[in-house]
PDB file of C-alpha atoms in Angstrom:
ATOM      1  CA  MET A 271      62.695  57.181 -99.103  1.00  0.00           C
ATOM      2  CA  ALA A 272      63.155  56.638-102.832  1.00  0.00           C
ATOM      3  CA  ILE A 273      63.954  53.150-104.089  1.00  0.00           C
ATOM      4  CA  GLN A 274      67.620  52.683-104.938  1.00  0.00           C
ATOM      5  CA  PHE A 275      68.326  50.292-107.781  1.00  0.00           C
ATOM      6  CA  SER A 276      71.508  48.415-108.595  1.00  0.00           C
ATOM      7  CA  ASP A 277      72.249  47.139-112.073  1.00  0.00           C
ATOM      8  CA  ILE A 278      74.507  44.455-113.531  1.00  0.00           C
ATOM      9  CA  SER A 279      77.560  46.631-112.855  1.00  0.00           C
ATOM     10  CA  PHE A 280      77.105  45.684-109.179  1.00  0.00           C
ATOM     11  CA  LEU A 281      78.860  42.400-109.989  1.00  0.00           C
ATOM     12  CA  ASP A 282      82.017  44.243-111.087  1.00  0.00           C
ATOM     13  CA  GLY A 283      82.071  46.744-108.257  1.00  0.00           C
ATOM     14  CA  ASP A 284      80.185  46.546-104.970  1.00  0.00           C
ATOM     15  CA  PHE A 285      79.815  42.760-105.054  1.00  0.00           C
ATOM     16  CA  ASP A 286      83.439  42.122-104.038  1.00  0.00           C
ATOM     17  CA  GLU A 287      83.149  44.639-101.227  1.00  0.00           C
ATOM     18  CA  GLU A 288      80.052  42.919 -99.880  1.00  0.00           C
ATOM     19  CA  VAL A 289      81.764  39.532-100.094  1.00  0.00           C
ATOM     20  CA  ASP A 290      84.682  40.874 -98.042  1.00  0.00           C
ATOM     21  CA  ASN A 291      82.243  42.183 -95.448  1.00  0.00           C
ATOM     22  CA  TYR A 292      80.720  38.723 -95.026  1.00  0.00           C
ATOM     23  CA  LYS A 293      83.936  36.699 -95.110  1.00  0.00           C
ATOM     24  CA  ARG A 294      84.709  37.223 -91.452  1.00  0.00           C
ATOM     25  CA  TYR A 295      81.442  35.613 -90.440  1.00  0.00           C
ATOM     26  CA  ALA A 296      82.330  32.329 -92.123  1.00  0.00           C
ATOM     27  CA  GLU A 297      84.476  31.405 -89.112  1.00  0.00           C
ATOM     28  CA  ARG A 298      82.153  32.765 -86.436  1.00  0.00           C
ATOM     29  CA  ARG A 299      81.437  30.154 -83.745  1.00  0.00           C
ATOM     30  CA  THR A 300      78.563  30.064 -81.271  1.00  0.00           C
ATOM     31  CA  GLY A 301      80.275  27.677 -78.854  1.00  0.00           C
ATOM     32  CA  PHE A 302      77.678  24.962 -79.469  1.00  0.00           C
ATOM     33  CA  ASP A 303      79.628  22.443 -81.529  1.00  0.00           C
ATOM     34  CA  ASN A 304      76.613  20.721 -83.050  1.00  0.00           C
ATOM     35  CA  LEU A 305      75.082  24.051 -84.103  1.00  0.00           C
ATOM     36  CA  ASP A 306      78.376  25.308 -85.508  1.00  0.00           C
ATOM     37  CA  ALA A 307      78.634  22.183 -87.644  1.00  0.00           C
ATOM     38  CA  GLU A 308      75.289  23.012 -89.261  1.00  0.00           C
ATOM     39  CA  GLN A 309      74.742  26.768 -89.273  1.00  0.00           C
ATOM     40  CA  ILE A 310      76.750  29.554 -90.907  1.00  0.00           C
ATOM     41  CA  PHE A 311      75.963  32.267 -88.369  1.00  0.00           C
ATOM     42  CA  MET A 312      75.739  35.155 -90.824  1.00  0.00           C
ATOM     43  CA  PRO A 313      74.191  38.561 -90.117  1.00  0.00           C
ATOM     44  CA  GLY A 314      70.452  38.310 -90.576  1.00  0.00           C
ATOM     45  CA  LEU A 315      67.129  37.998 -88.831  1.00  0.00           C
ATOM     46  CA  TYR A 316      66.781  34.873 -86.688  1.00  0.00           C
ATOM     47  CA  VAL A 317      63.652  33.796 -84.842  1.00  0.00           C
ATOM     48  CA  LEU A 318      63.835  31.394 -81.895  1.00  0.00           C
ATOM     49  CA  GLY A 319      60.408  29.988 -81.109  1.00  0.00           C
ATOM     50  CA  GLY A 320      59.106  27.620 -78.493  1.00  0.00           C
ATOM     51  CA  LEU A 321      56.505  26.991 -75.823  1.00  0.00           C
ATOM     52  CA  PRO A 322      56.775  28.618 -72.386  1.00  0.00           C
ATOM     53  CA  ALA A 323      59.538  27.012 -70.269  1.00  0.00           C
ATOM     54  CA  ALA A 324      61.177  25.471 -73.342  1.00  0.00           C
ATOM     55  CA  GLY A 325      64.403  27.295 -72.465  1.00  0.00           C
ATOM     56  CA  LYS A 326      64.361  30.091 -75.066  1.00  0.00           C
ATOM     57  CA  THR A 327      65.771  32.779 -72.750  1.00  0.00           C
ATOM     58  CA  THR A 328      68.399  30.434 -71.337  1.00  0.00           C
ATOM     59  CA  PHE A 329      69.504  29.223 -74.764  1.00  0.00           C
ATOM     60  CA  ALA A 330      69.715  32.731 -76.261  1.00  0.00           C
ATOM     61  CA  LEU A 331      71.546  34.142 -73.236  1.00  0.00           C
ATOM     62  CA  GLN A 332      74.066  31.292 -73.190  1.00  0.00           C
ATOM     63  CA  LEU A 333      74.548  31.691 -76.942  1.00  0.00           C
ATOM     64  CA  LEU A 334      75.388  35.378 -76.438  1.00  0.00           C
ATOM     65  CA  CYS A 335      77.797  34.613 -73.599  1.00  0.00           C
ATOM     66  CA  GLN A 336      79.673  32.125 -75.749  1.00  0.00           C
ATOM     67  CA  LEU A 337      79.789  34.538 -78.689  1.00  0.00           C
ATOM     68  CA  ALA A 338      80.963  37.349 -76.415  1.00  0.00           C
ATOM     69  CA  ALA A 339      83.741  35.089 -75.111  1.00  0.00           C
ATOM     70  CA  ARG A 340      84.951  34.966 -78.723  1.00  0.00           C
ATOM     71  CA  GLY A 341      84.992  38.748 -79.022  1.00  0.00           C
ATOM     72  CA  GLU A 342      81.574  39.417 -80.559  1.00  0.00           C
ATOM     73  CA  GLN A 343      79.734  42.525 -79.358  1.00  0.00           C
ATOM     74  CA  CYS A 344      76.522  41.159 -77.817  1.00  0.00           C
ATOM     75  CA  PHE A 345      73.384  42.838 -76.480  1.00  0.00           C
ATOM     76  CA  TYR A 346      70.412  41.277 -74.671  1.00  0.00           C
ATOM     77  CA  PHE A 347      67.163  43.240 -74.349  1.00  0.00           C
ATOM     78  CA  SER A 348      64.563  41.763 -72.005  1.00  0.00           C
ATOM     79  CA  PHE A 349      60.975  42.976 -71.791  1.00  0.00           C
ATOM     80  CA  GLU A 350      59.918  40.927 -68.775  1.00  0.00           C
ATOM     81  CA  MET A 351      62.926  39.666 -66.798  1.00  0.00           C
ATOM     82  CA  ALA A 352      65.024  41.824 -64.465  1.00  0.00           C
ATOM     83  CA  GLU A 353      68.668  42.303 -65.388  1.00  0.00           C
ATOM     84  CA  CYS A 354      69.733  40.969 -61.975  1.00  0.00           C
ATOM     85  CA  MET A 355      68.060  37.632 -62.704  1.00  0.00           C
ATOM     86  CA  LEU A 356      69.619  37.499 -66.157  1.00  0.00           C
ATOM     87  CA  TRP A 357      73.104  38.070 -64.750  1.00  0.00           C
ATOM     88  CA  ALA A 358      72.413  35.412 -62.118  1.00  0.00           C
ATOM     89  CA  LYS A 359      71.589  33.045 -64.992  1.00  0.00           C
ATOM     90  CA  VAL A 360      74.890  33.925 -66.652  1.00  0.00           C
ATOM     91  CA  LEU A 361      76.780  33.201 -63.439  1.00  0.00           C
ATOM     92  CA  ALA A 362      74.898  29.966 -62.671  1.00  0.00           C
ATOM     93  CA  CYS A 363      75.587  28.625 -66.160  1.00  0.00           C
ATOM     94  CA  ALA A 364      79.274  29.547 -66.015  1.00  0.00           C
ATOM     95  CA  LEU A 365      79.684  27.917 -62.594  1.00  0.00           C
ATOM     96  CA  PHE A 366      77.901  24.758 -63.725  1.00  0.00           C
ATOM     97  CA  LEU A 367      80.037  24.417 -66.846  1.00  0.00           C
ATOM     98  CA  SER A 368      83.191  25.006 -64.814  1.00  0.00           C
ATOM     99  CA  ARG A 369      82.250  22.342 -62.270  1.00  0.00           C
ATOM    100  CA  ARG A 370      81.083  19.981 -64.979  1.00  0.00           C
ATOM    101  CA  LYS A 371      84.396  20.257 -66.762  1.00  0.00           C
ATOM    102  CA  ASN A 372      86.244  19.137 -63.629  1.00  0.00           C
ATOM    103  CA  ASP A 373      83.703  16.686 -62.199  1.00  0.00           C
ATOM    104  CA  ILE A 374      80.970  15.717 -64.636  1.00  0.00           C
ATOM    105  CA  GLU A 375      79.379  13.167 -62.290  1.00  0.00           C
ATOM    106  CA  ASN A 376      78.857  15.519 -59.344  1.00  0.00           C
ATOM    107  CA  ALA A 377      78.274  18.860 -61.086  1.00  0.00           C
ATOM    108  CA  SER A 378      74.502  18.423 -60.977  1.00  0.00           C
ATOM    109  CA  LYS A 379      74.556  17.963 -57.193  1.00  0.00           C
ATOM    110  CA  SER A 380      75.511  21.599 -56.709  1.00  0.00           C
ATOM    111  CA  ALA A 381      72.962  24.008 -55.208  1.00  0.00           C
ATOM    112  CA  LEU A 382      74.349  26.986 -57.108  1.00  0.00           C
ATOM    113  CA  THR A 383      71.240  27.832 -59.101  1.00  0.00           C
ATOM    114  CA  ALA A 384      70.353  31.343 -60.277  1.00  0.00           C
ATOM    115  CA  THR A 385      67.637  31.552 -57.612  1.00  0.00           C
ATOM    116  CA  ASN A 386      69.995  30.550 -54.815  1.00  0.00           C
ATOM    117  CA  LEU A 387      72.634  32.976 -56.061  1.00  0.00           C
ATOM    118  CA  LEU A 388      70.081  35.796 -55.875  1.00  0.00           C
ATOM    119  CA  ARG A 389      69.029  34.714 -52.383  1.00  0.00           C
ATOM    120  CA  GLY A 390      72.621  34.417 -51.194  1.00  0.00           C
ATOM    121  CA  ARG A 391      72.123  30.769 -50.223  1.00  0.00           C
ATOM    122  CA  PHE A 392      75.300  28.688 -50.132  1.00  0.00           C
ATOM    123  CA  ALA A 393      76.160  25.299 -48.704  1.00  0.00           C
ATOM    124  CA  ASP A 394      78.988  26.741 -46.616  1.00  0.00           C
ATOM    125  CA  THR A 395      81.550  29.544 -46.433  1.00  0.00           C
ATOM    126  CA  ASP A 396      83.880  27.818 -48.872  1.00  0.00           C
ATOM    127  CA  GLU A 397      81.147  27.702 -51.504  1.00  0.00           C
ATOM    128  CA  LYS A 398      80.404  31.397 -51.037  1.00  0.00           C
ATOM    129  CA  GLN A 399      84.072  32.231 -51.444  1.00  0.00           C
ATOM    130  CA  GLU A 400      84.201  30.112 -54.596  1.00  0.00           C
ATOM    131  CA  VAL A 401      81.243  31.983 -56.076  1.00  0.00           C
ATOM    132  CA  ASP A 402      82.661  35.385 -55.133  1.00  0.00           C
ATOM    133  CA  ALA A 403      86.009  34.503 -56.692  1.00  0.00           C
ATOM    134  CA  TYR A 404      84.395  33.274 -59.898  1.00  0.00           C
ATOM    135  CA  ARG A 405      82.170  36.343 -60.063  1.00  0.00           C
ATOM    136  CA  ARG A 406      85.216  38.614 -59.816  1.00  0.00           C
ATOM    137  CA  GLU A 407      86.942  36.559 -62.498  1.00  0.00           C
ATOM    138  CA  LEU A 408      84.017  36.983 -64.882  1.00  0.00           C
ATOM    139  CA  SER A 409      83.792  40.678 -64.101  1.00  0.00           C
ATOM    140  CA  ARG A 410      87.498  41.222 -64.860  1.00  0.00           C
ATOM    141  CA  SER A 411      87.151  39.356 -68.155  1.00  0.00           C
ATOM    142  CA  ARG A 412      85.417  42.408 -69.647  1.00  0.00           C
ATOM    143  CA  LEU A 413      83.075  40.145 -71.574  1.00  0.00           C
ATOM    144  CA  PRO A 414      81.564  42.284 -74.384  1.00  0.00           C
ATOM    145  CA  LEU A 415      78.021  41.436 -73.282  1.00  0.00           C
ATOM    146  CA  LYS A 416      75.448  44.031 -72.260  1.00  0.00           C
ATOM    147  CA  ILE A 417      72.040  43.307 -70.752  1.00  0.00           C
ATOM    148  CA  ALA A 418      69.128  45.702 -70.445  1.00  0.00           C
ATOM    149  CA  GLN A 419      65.620  45.430 -69.051  1.00  0.00           C
ATOM    150  CA  VAL A 420      63.431  47.682 -71.181  1.00  0.00           C
ATOM    151  CA  ASN A 421      59.841  48.871 -71.378  1.00  0.00           C
ATOM    152  CA  LEU A 422      59.816  50.937 -74.539  1.00  0.00           C
ATOM    153  CA  SER A 423      57.728  51.321 -77.638  1.00  0.00           C
ATOM    154  CA  VAL A 424      59.123  49.892 -80.856  1.00  0.00           C
ATOM    155  CA  LYS A 425      60.091  53.349 -82.122  1.00  0.00           C
ATOM    156  CA  SER A 426      61.852  54.216 -78.865  1.00  0.00           C
ATOM    157  CA  LEU A 427      63.636  50.874 -78.755  1.00  0.00           C
ATOM    158  CA  LEU A 428      64.917  51.272 -82.309  1.00  0.00           C
ATOM    159  CA  ARG A 429      66.656  54.472 -81.226  1.00  0.00           C
ATOM    160  CA  GLU A 430      68.349  52.593 -78.365  1.00  0.00           C
ATOM    161  CA  LEU A 431      69.554  49.560 -80.305  1.00  0.00           C
ATOM    162  CA  PRO A 432      73.299  49.421 -81.060  1.00  0.00           C
ATOM    163  CA  GLN A 433      74.199  51.013 -84.369  1.00  0.00           C
ATOM    164  CA  LYS A 434      77.653  49.445 -84.563  1.00  0.00           C
ATOM    165  CA  GLU A 435      77.918  47.158 -87.577  1.00  0.00           C
ATOM    166  CA  GLY A 436      77.977  43.421 -86.914  1.00  0.00           C
ATOM    167  CA  ALA A 437      76.588  43.333 -83.360  1.00  0.00           C
ATOM    168  CA  VAL A 438      74.608  40.328 -82.115  1.00  0.00           C
ATOM    169  CA  VAL A 439      71.310  41.461 -80.587  1.00  0.00           C
ATOM    170  CA  VAL A 440      68.607  39.438 -78.816  1.00  0.00           C
ATOM    171  CA  LEU A 441      65.076  40.758 -78.233  1.00  0.00           C
ATOM    172  CA  ASP A 442      63.174  38.768 -75.612  1.00  0.00           C
ATOM    173  CA  TYR A 443      60.400  38.511 -76.715  1.00  0.00           C
ATOM    174  CA  LEU A 444      58.209  39.375 -79.748  1.00  0.00           C
ATOM    175  CA  GLN A 445      54.748  39.268 -78.161  1.00  0.00           C
ATOM    176  CA  MET A 446      55.784  41.883 -75.589  1.00  0.00           C
ATOM    177  CA  LEU A 447      56.596  44.359 -78.357  1.00  0.00           C
ATOM    178  CA  ALA A 448      53.286  44.535 -80.215  1.00  0.00           C
ATOM    179  CA  HIS A 449      50.413  46.018 -78.173  1.00  0.00           C
ATOM    180  CA  ASP A 450      47.600  46.563 -80.678  1.00  0.00           C
ATOM    181  CA  LYS A 451      44.876  44.340 -79.211  1.00  0.00           C
ATOM    182  CA  ASP A 452      42.503  45.029 -82.103  1.00  0.00           C
ATOM    183  CA  ASN A 453      45.029  43.933 -84.730  1.00  0.00           C
ATOM    184  CA  PRO A 454      47.813  41.889 -83.081  1.00  0.00           C
ATOM    185  CA  ARG A 455      49.013  40.239 -86.290  1.00  0.00           C
ATOM    186  CA  GLY A 456      49.202  43.600 -88.043  1.00  0.00           C
ATOM    187  CA  ALA A 457      51.125  45.068 -85.106  1.00  0.00           C
ATOM    188  CA  ILE A 458      53.597  42.188 -85.202  1.00  0.00           C
ATOM    189  CA  ASP A 459      54.050  42.552 -88.968  1.00  0.00           C
ATOM    190  CA  GLU A 460      54.816  46.251 -88.563  1.00  0.00           C
ATOM    191  CA  THR A 461      57.211  45.480 -85.720  1.00  0.00           C
ATOM    192  CA  ILE A 462      59.055  42.836 -87.715  1.00  0.00           C
ATOM    193  CA  PHE A 463      59.342  45.179 -90.702  1.00  0.00           C
ATOM    194  CA  SER A 464      60.931  47.850 -88.490  1.00  0.00           C
ATOM    195  CA  PHE A 465      63.462  45.455 -87.013  1.00  0.00           C
ATOM    196  CA  ARG A 466      64.202  43.959 -90.422  1.00  0.00           C
ATOM    197  CA  GLU A 467      65.125  47.407 -91.672  1.00  0.00           C
ATOM    198  CA  TYR A 468      67.333  47.936 -88.608  1.00  0.00           C
ATOM    199  CA  GLN A 469      69.082  44.605 -89.214  1.00  0.00           C
ATOM    200  CA  ARG A 470      69.824  45.391 -92.851  1.00  0.00           C
ATOM    201  CA  LYS A 471      71.071  48.873 -92.065  1.00  0.00           C
ATOM    202  CA  THR A 472      73.489  47.730 -89.349  1.00  0.00           C
ATOM    203  CA  LYS A 473      74.351  44.295 -90.804  1.00  0.00           C
ATOM    204  CA  SER A 474      73.662  42.956 -87.325  1.00  0.00           C
ATOM    205  CA  THR A 475      72.658  39.462 -86.267  1.00  0.00           C
ATOM    206  CA  LEU A 476      69.229  39.998 -84.742  1.00  0.00           C
ATOM    207  CA  ILE A 477      67.607  37.171 -82.786  1.00  0.00           C
ATOM    208  CA  ILE A 478      63.971  37.601 -81.786  1.00  0.00           C
ATOM    209  CA  LEU A 479      62.400  35.205 -79.299  1.00  0.00           C
ATOM    210  CA  ASN A 480      58.863  34.113 -80.050  1.00  0.00           C
ATOM    211  CA  SER A 481      56.311  32.226 -77.957  1.00  0.00           C
ATOM    212  CA  PHE A 482      54.308  29.575 -79.797  1.00  0.00           C
ATOM    213  CA  ASN A 483      50.536  29.429 -79.735  1.00  0.00           C
ATOM    214  CA  ARG A 484      48.673  26.963 -77.522  1.00  0.00           C
ATOM    215  CA  GLU A 485      47.695  24.825 -80.489  1.00  0.00           C
ATOM    216  CA  SER A 486      51.377  23.860 -80.736  1.00  0.00           C
ATOM    217  CA  TYR A 487      51.419  22.165 -77.322  1.00  0.00           C
ATOM    218  CA  ARG A 488      50.387  18.760 -78.621  1.00  0.00           C
ATOM    219  CA  GLN A 489      52.356  18.551 -81.856  1.00  0.00           C
ATOM    220  CA  ALA A 490      55.897  18.675 -83.126  1.00  0.00           C
ATOM    221  CA  ALA A 491      57.156  22.196 -83.777  1.00  0.00           C
ATOM    222  CA  SER A 492      56.677  23.320 -87.373  1.00  0.00           C
ATOM    223  CA  MET A 493      56.279  26.494 -89.390  1.00  0.00           C
ATOM    224  CA  ALA A 494      52.592  26.397 -88.438  1.00  0.00           C
ATOM    225  CA  SER A 495      53.680  27.091 -84.849  1.00  0.00           C
ATOM    226  CA  PHE A 496      54.606  30.632 -85.930  1.00  0.00           C
ATOM    227  CA  LYS A 497      51.205  31.390 -87.483  1.00  0.00           C
ATOM    228  CA  GLU A 498      50.041  33.602 -84.629  1.00  0.00           C
ATOM    229  CA  SER A 499      53.145  35.737 -85.087  1.00  0.00           C
ATOM    230  CA  GLY A 500      52.140  37.605 -88.213  1.00  0.00           C
ATOM    231  CA  GLY A 501      54.386  37.043 -91.202  1.00  0.00           C
ATOM    232  CA  ILE A 502      57.509  36.504 -89.163  1.00  0.00           C
ATOM    233  CA  GLU A 503      58.226  33.149 -90.790  1.00  0.00           C
ATOM    234  CA  TYR A 504      58.419  34.899 -94.162  1.00  0.00           C
ATOM    235  CA  SER A 505      60.634  37.777 -92.992  1.00  0.00           C
ATOM    236  CA  ALA A 506      63.124  35.673 -91.036  1.00  0.00           C
ATOM    237  CA  ASP A 507      66.310  34.314 -92.563  1.00  0.00           C
ATOM    238  CA  VAL A 508      66.413  31.489 -90.024  1.00  0.00           C
ATOM    239  CA  CYS A 509      63.572  30.002 -87.965  1.00  0.00           C
ATOM    240  CA  TRP A 510      64.552  27.874 -84.974  1.00  0.00           C
ATOM    241  CA  ALA A 511      62.187  25.943 -82.711  1.00  0.00           C
ATOM    242  CA  LEU A 512      63.025  24.613 -79.247  1.00  0.00           C
ATOM    243  CA  GLN A 513      60.982  21.686 -77.968  1.00  0.00           C
ATOM    244  CA  ALA A 514      61.311  18.935 -75.382  1.00  0.00           C
ATOM    245  CA  TYR A 515      62.184  15.739 -77.215  1.00  0.00           C
ATOM    246  CA  GLY A 516      59.214  13.417 -77.520  1.00  0.00           C
ATOM    247  CA  PHE A 517      59.712  11.145 -80.508  1.00  0.00           C
ATOM    248  CA  LYS A 518      58.963   7.442 -80.284  1.00  0.00           C
ATOM    249  CA  LYS A 519      59.461   4.659 -82.775  1.00  0.00           C
ATOM    250  CA  SER A 520      56.207   3.513 -84.321  1.00  0.00           C
ATOM    251  CA  GLU A 521      55.329   0.041 -85.583  1.00  0.00           C
ATOM    252  CA  SER A 522      56.386   1.134 -89.059  1.00  0.00           C
ATOM    253  CA  GLY A 523      59.882   1.900 -87.749  1.00  0.00           C
ATOM    254  CA  LYS A 524      59.561   5.667 -88.087  1.00  0.00           C
ATOM    255  CA  TYR A 525      60.049   8.119 -85.237  1.00  0.00           C
ATOM    256  CA  GLU A 526      56.860  10.071 -84.579  1.00  0.00           C
ATOM    257  CA  PHE A 527      56.153  12.877 -82.132  1.00  0.00           C
ATOM    258  CA  ASP A 528      54.461  11.831 -78.891  1.00  0.00           C
ATOM    259  CA  TYR A 529      52.985  14.635 -76.810  1.00  0.00           C
ATOM    260  CA  GLU A 530      52.899  12.728 -73.515  1.00  0.00           C
ATOM    261  CA  ALA A 531      56.546  11.725 -73.900  1.00  0.00           C
ATOM    262  CA  SER A 532      57.473  15.330 -74.654  1.00  0.00           C
ATOM    263  CA  ARG A 533      55.512  16.610 -71.650  1.00  0.00           C
ATOM    264  CA  GLU A 534      57.197  14.082 -69.375  1.00  0.00           C
ATOM    265  CA  GLU A 535      60.625  14.998 -70.748  1.00  0.00           C
ATOM    266  CA  GLY A 536      59.953  18.680 -70.100  1.00  0.00           C
ATOM    267  CA  SER A 537      59.563  18.054 -66.368  1.00  0.00           C
ATOM    268  CA  LYS A 538      62.860  16.235 -65.821  1.00  0.00           C
ATOM    269  CA  PHE A 539      65.982  17.618 -64.159  1.00  0.00           C
ATOM    270  CA  GLU A 540      68.079  16.724 -67.210  1.00  0.00           C
ATOM    271  CA  ARG A 541      65.859  17.399 -70.198  1.00  0.00           C
ATOM    272  CA  LYS A 542      66.382  16.264 -73.743  1.00  0.00           C
ATOM    273  CA  ILE A 543      65.737  19.293 -75.946  1.00  0.00           C
ATOM    274  CA  ARG A 544      65.749  19.476 -79.719  1.00  0.00           C
ATOM    275  CA  LEU A 545      66.553  22.614 -81.684  1.00  0.00           C
ATOM    276  CA  SER A 546      64.929  22.322 -85.115  1.00  0.00           C
ATOM    277  CA  CYS A 547      65.879  24.639 -87.947  1.00  0.00           C
ATOM    278  CA  LEU A 548      62.642  25.004 -89.913  1.00  0.00           C
ATOM    279  CA  LYS A 549      63.897  27.633 -92.348  1.00  0.00           C
ATOM    280  CA  ASN A 550      67.429  28.546 -93.347  1.00  0.00           C
ATOM    281  CA  ARG A 551      68.350  31.005 -96.086  1.00  0.00           C
ATOM    282  CA  PHE A 552      72.031  30.326 -95.396  1.00  0.00           C
ATOM    283  CA  GLY A 553      71.942  26.567 -95.857  1.00  0.00           C
ATOM    284  CA  ARG A 554      69.913  23.448 -95.271  1.00  0.00           C
ATOM    285  CA  GLN A 555      67.445  22.597 -92.528  1.00  0.00           C
ATOM    286  CA  TYR A 556      68.705  20.491 -89.618  1.00  0.00           C
ATOM    287  CA  THR A 557      68.193  19.467 -86.001  1.00  0.00           C
ATOM    288  CA  CYS A 558      70.566  19.787 -83.035  1.00  0.00           C
ATOM    289  CA  ASP A 559      70.062  17.974 -79.736  1.00  0.00           C
ATOM    290  CA  PHE A 560      70.934  19.259 -76.275  1.00  0.00           C
ATOM    291  CA  CYS A 561      70.736  18.347 -72.638  1.00  0.00           C
ATOM    292  CA  TYR A 562      69.059  21.192 -70.797  1.00  0.00           C
ATOM    293  CA  TYR A 563      69.754  21.668 -67.087  1.00  0.00           C
ATOM    294  CA  ALA A 564      67.013  24.168 -66.277  1.00  0.00           C
ATOM    295  CA  ALA A 565      68.071  24.474 -62.636  1.00  0.00           C
ATOM    296  CA  PHE A 566      71.480  25.743 -63.762  1.00  0.00           C
ATOM    297  CA  ASP A 567      70.305  27.668 -66.840  1.00  0.00           C
ATOM    298  CA  CYS A 568      72.596  25.638 -69.053  1.00  0.00           C
ATOM    299  CA  PHE A 569      72.454  23.799 -72.378  1.00  0.00           C
ATOM    300  CA  CYS A 570      75.043  21.171 -73.290  1.00  0.00           C
ATOM    301  CA  SER A 571      75.501  20.041 -76.893  1.00  0.00           C
ATOM    302  CA  GLN A 572      74.979  16.391 -77.637  1.00  0.00           C
ATOM    303  CA  LEU A 573      77.329  14.813 -80.152  1.00  0.00           C
ATOM    304  CA  MET A 574      74.804  12.270 -81.353  1.00  0.00           C
ATOM    305  CA  ALA A 575      71.105  12.546 -82.198  1.00  0.00           C
ATOM    306  CA  PHE A 576      68.730  11.119 -79.600  1.00  0.00           C
ATOM    307  CA  GLU A 577      67.424   8.551 -82.088  1.00  0.00           C
ATOM    308  CA  ASP A 578      70.960   7.257 -82.638  1.00  0.00           C
ATOM    309  CA  TYR A 579      71.381   6.674 -78.912  1.00  0.00           C
ATOM    310  CA  GLU A 580      68.112   4.768 -78.815  1.00  0.00           C
ATOM    311  CA  GLU A 581      69.160   2.604 -81.746  1.00  0.00           C
ATOM    312  CA  GLU A 582      72.351   1.461 -80.020  1.00  0.00           C
ATOM    313  CA  LYS A 583      72.296  -1.779 -78.111  1.00  0.00           C
ATOM    314  CA  PRO A 584      72.663  -1.171 -74.354  1.00  0.00           C
ATOM    315  CA  ALA A 585      75.666  -3.496 -74.137  1.00  0.00           C
ATOM    316  CA  ASP A 586      77.461  -1.640 -76.900  1.00  0.00           C
ATOM    317  CA  ALA A 587      76.316   1.880 -76.071  1.00  0.00           C
ATOM    318  CA  PRO A 588      79.186   4.149 -75.023  1.00  0.00           C
ATOM    319  CA  LYS A 589      78.862   6.524 -72.126  1.00  0.00           C
ATOM    320  CA  ARG A 590      76.862   9.551 -73.237  1.00  0.00           C
ATOM    321  CA  LYS A 591      79.096  12.357 -74.377  1.00  0.00           C
ATOM    322  CA  TYR A 592      78.341  16.036 -74.506  1.00  0.00           C
ATOM    323  CA  LYS A 593      80.181  19.148 -75.375  1.00  0.00           C
ATOM    324  CA  LYS A 594      79.837  22.623 -74.002  1.00  0.00           C
TER     325      LYS A 594
END
């Protein structure tokens, strides 16, 4: 395809049209209040990285559900997880948030996890009826969210991706797409280039999940964590990293990453998780903190940074507050 140039006349003509196309995204909301306060969720290429079990799938799926609830057309493509399990995650998260809204103290005592929902295990008949009723309610809502389990080559997948302008698409995950064992970085680069072209053509919001290398286990997430993923950190508009919170105050008064603290946090029922924006072409870098209930496949926004909670005196510290 020949290169198409634009000249200075673009500012008098097509520029205004492009601005109008982007205006509607200025008010787009993800449903995570702390993230919405920081990130303009414009069309572009986003990469969500993290170690295994950091909650990448859960976070991305919940993000799509919340966007779909606001009318966005959302698509989730999984290369390793069955669609039944993904829908069970959607249901478990919705049930947990519903119960938490009405009874925050006892919501975590529920046994309505995605695994139990798949196994048909309920505490009693009343609980089963509650789940069935809520499932029908979600089904009737016509949520514009579609989930697919795929096993396709990159070229085949590109033909199946939605071509409607402005869709939000998640690909879970990058390492499952590139299969050239002799040149994995080159395969990933080629894959990213193909999806970048797709994103620009459709003006979609494309989120690609990425698993960090093992060298990242013992250090705070950084751009170096993406190094085994080809040039993805250069192609992406936004790079996010999910990691169990493990920062401790040193003798100098600065908060420094502590691997053992992070590992311990990652095994808890209620986990403190930090989303770090390491690159952002739409604004500044930032961090957002969450409580992650892995059993219920749910993230809850925290209104205050973890360090700020730790700085408060116990006698003066208010009850921890979260938002959906």
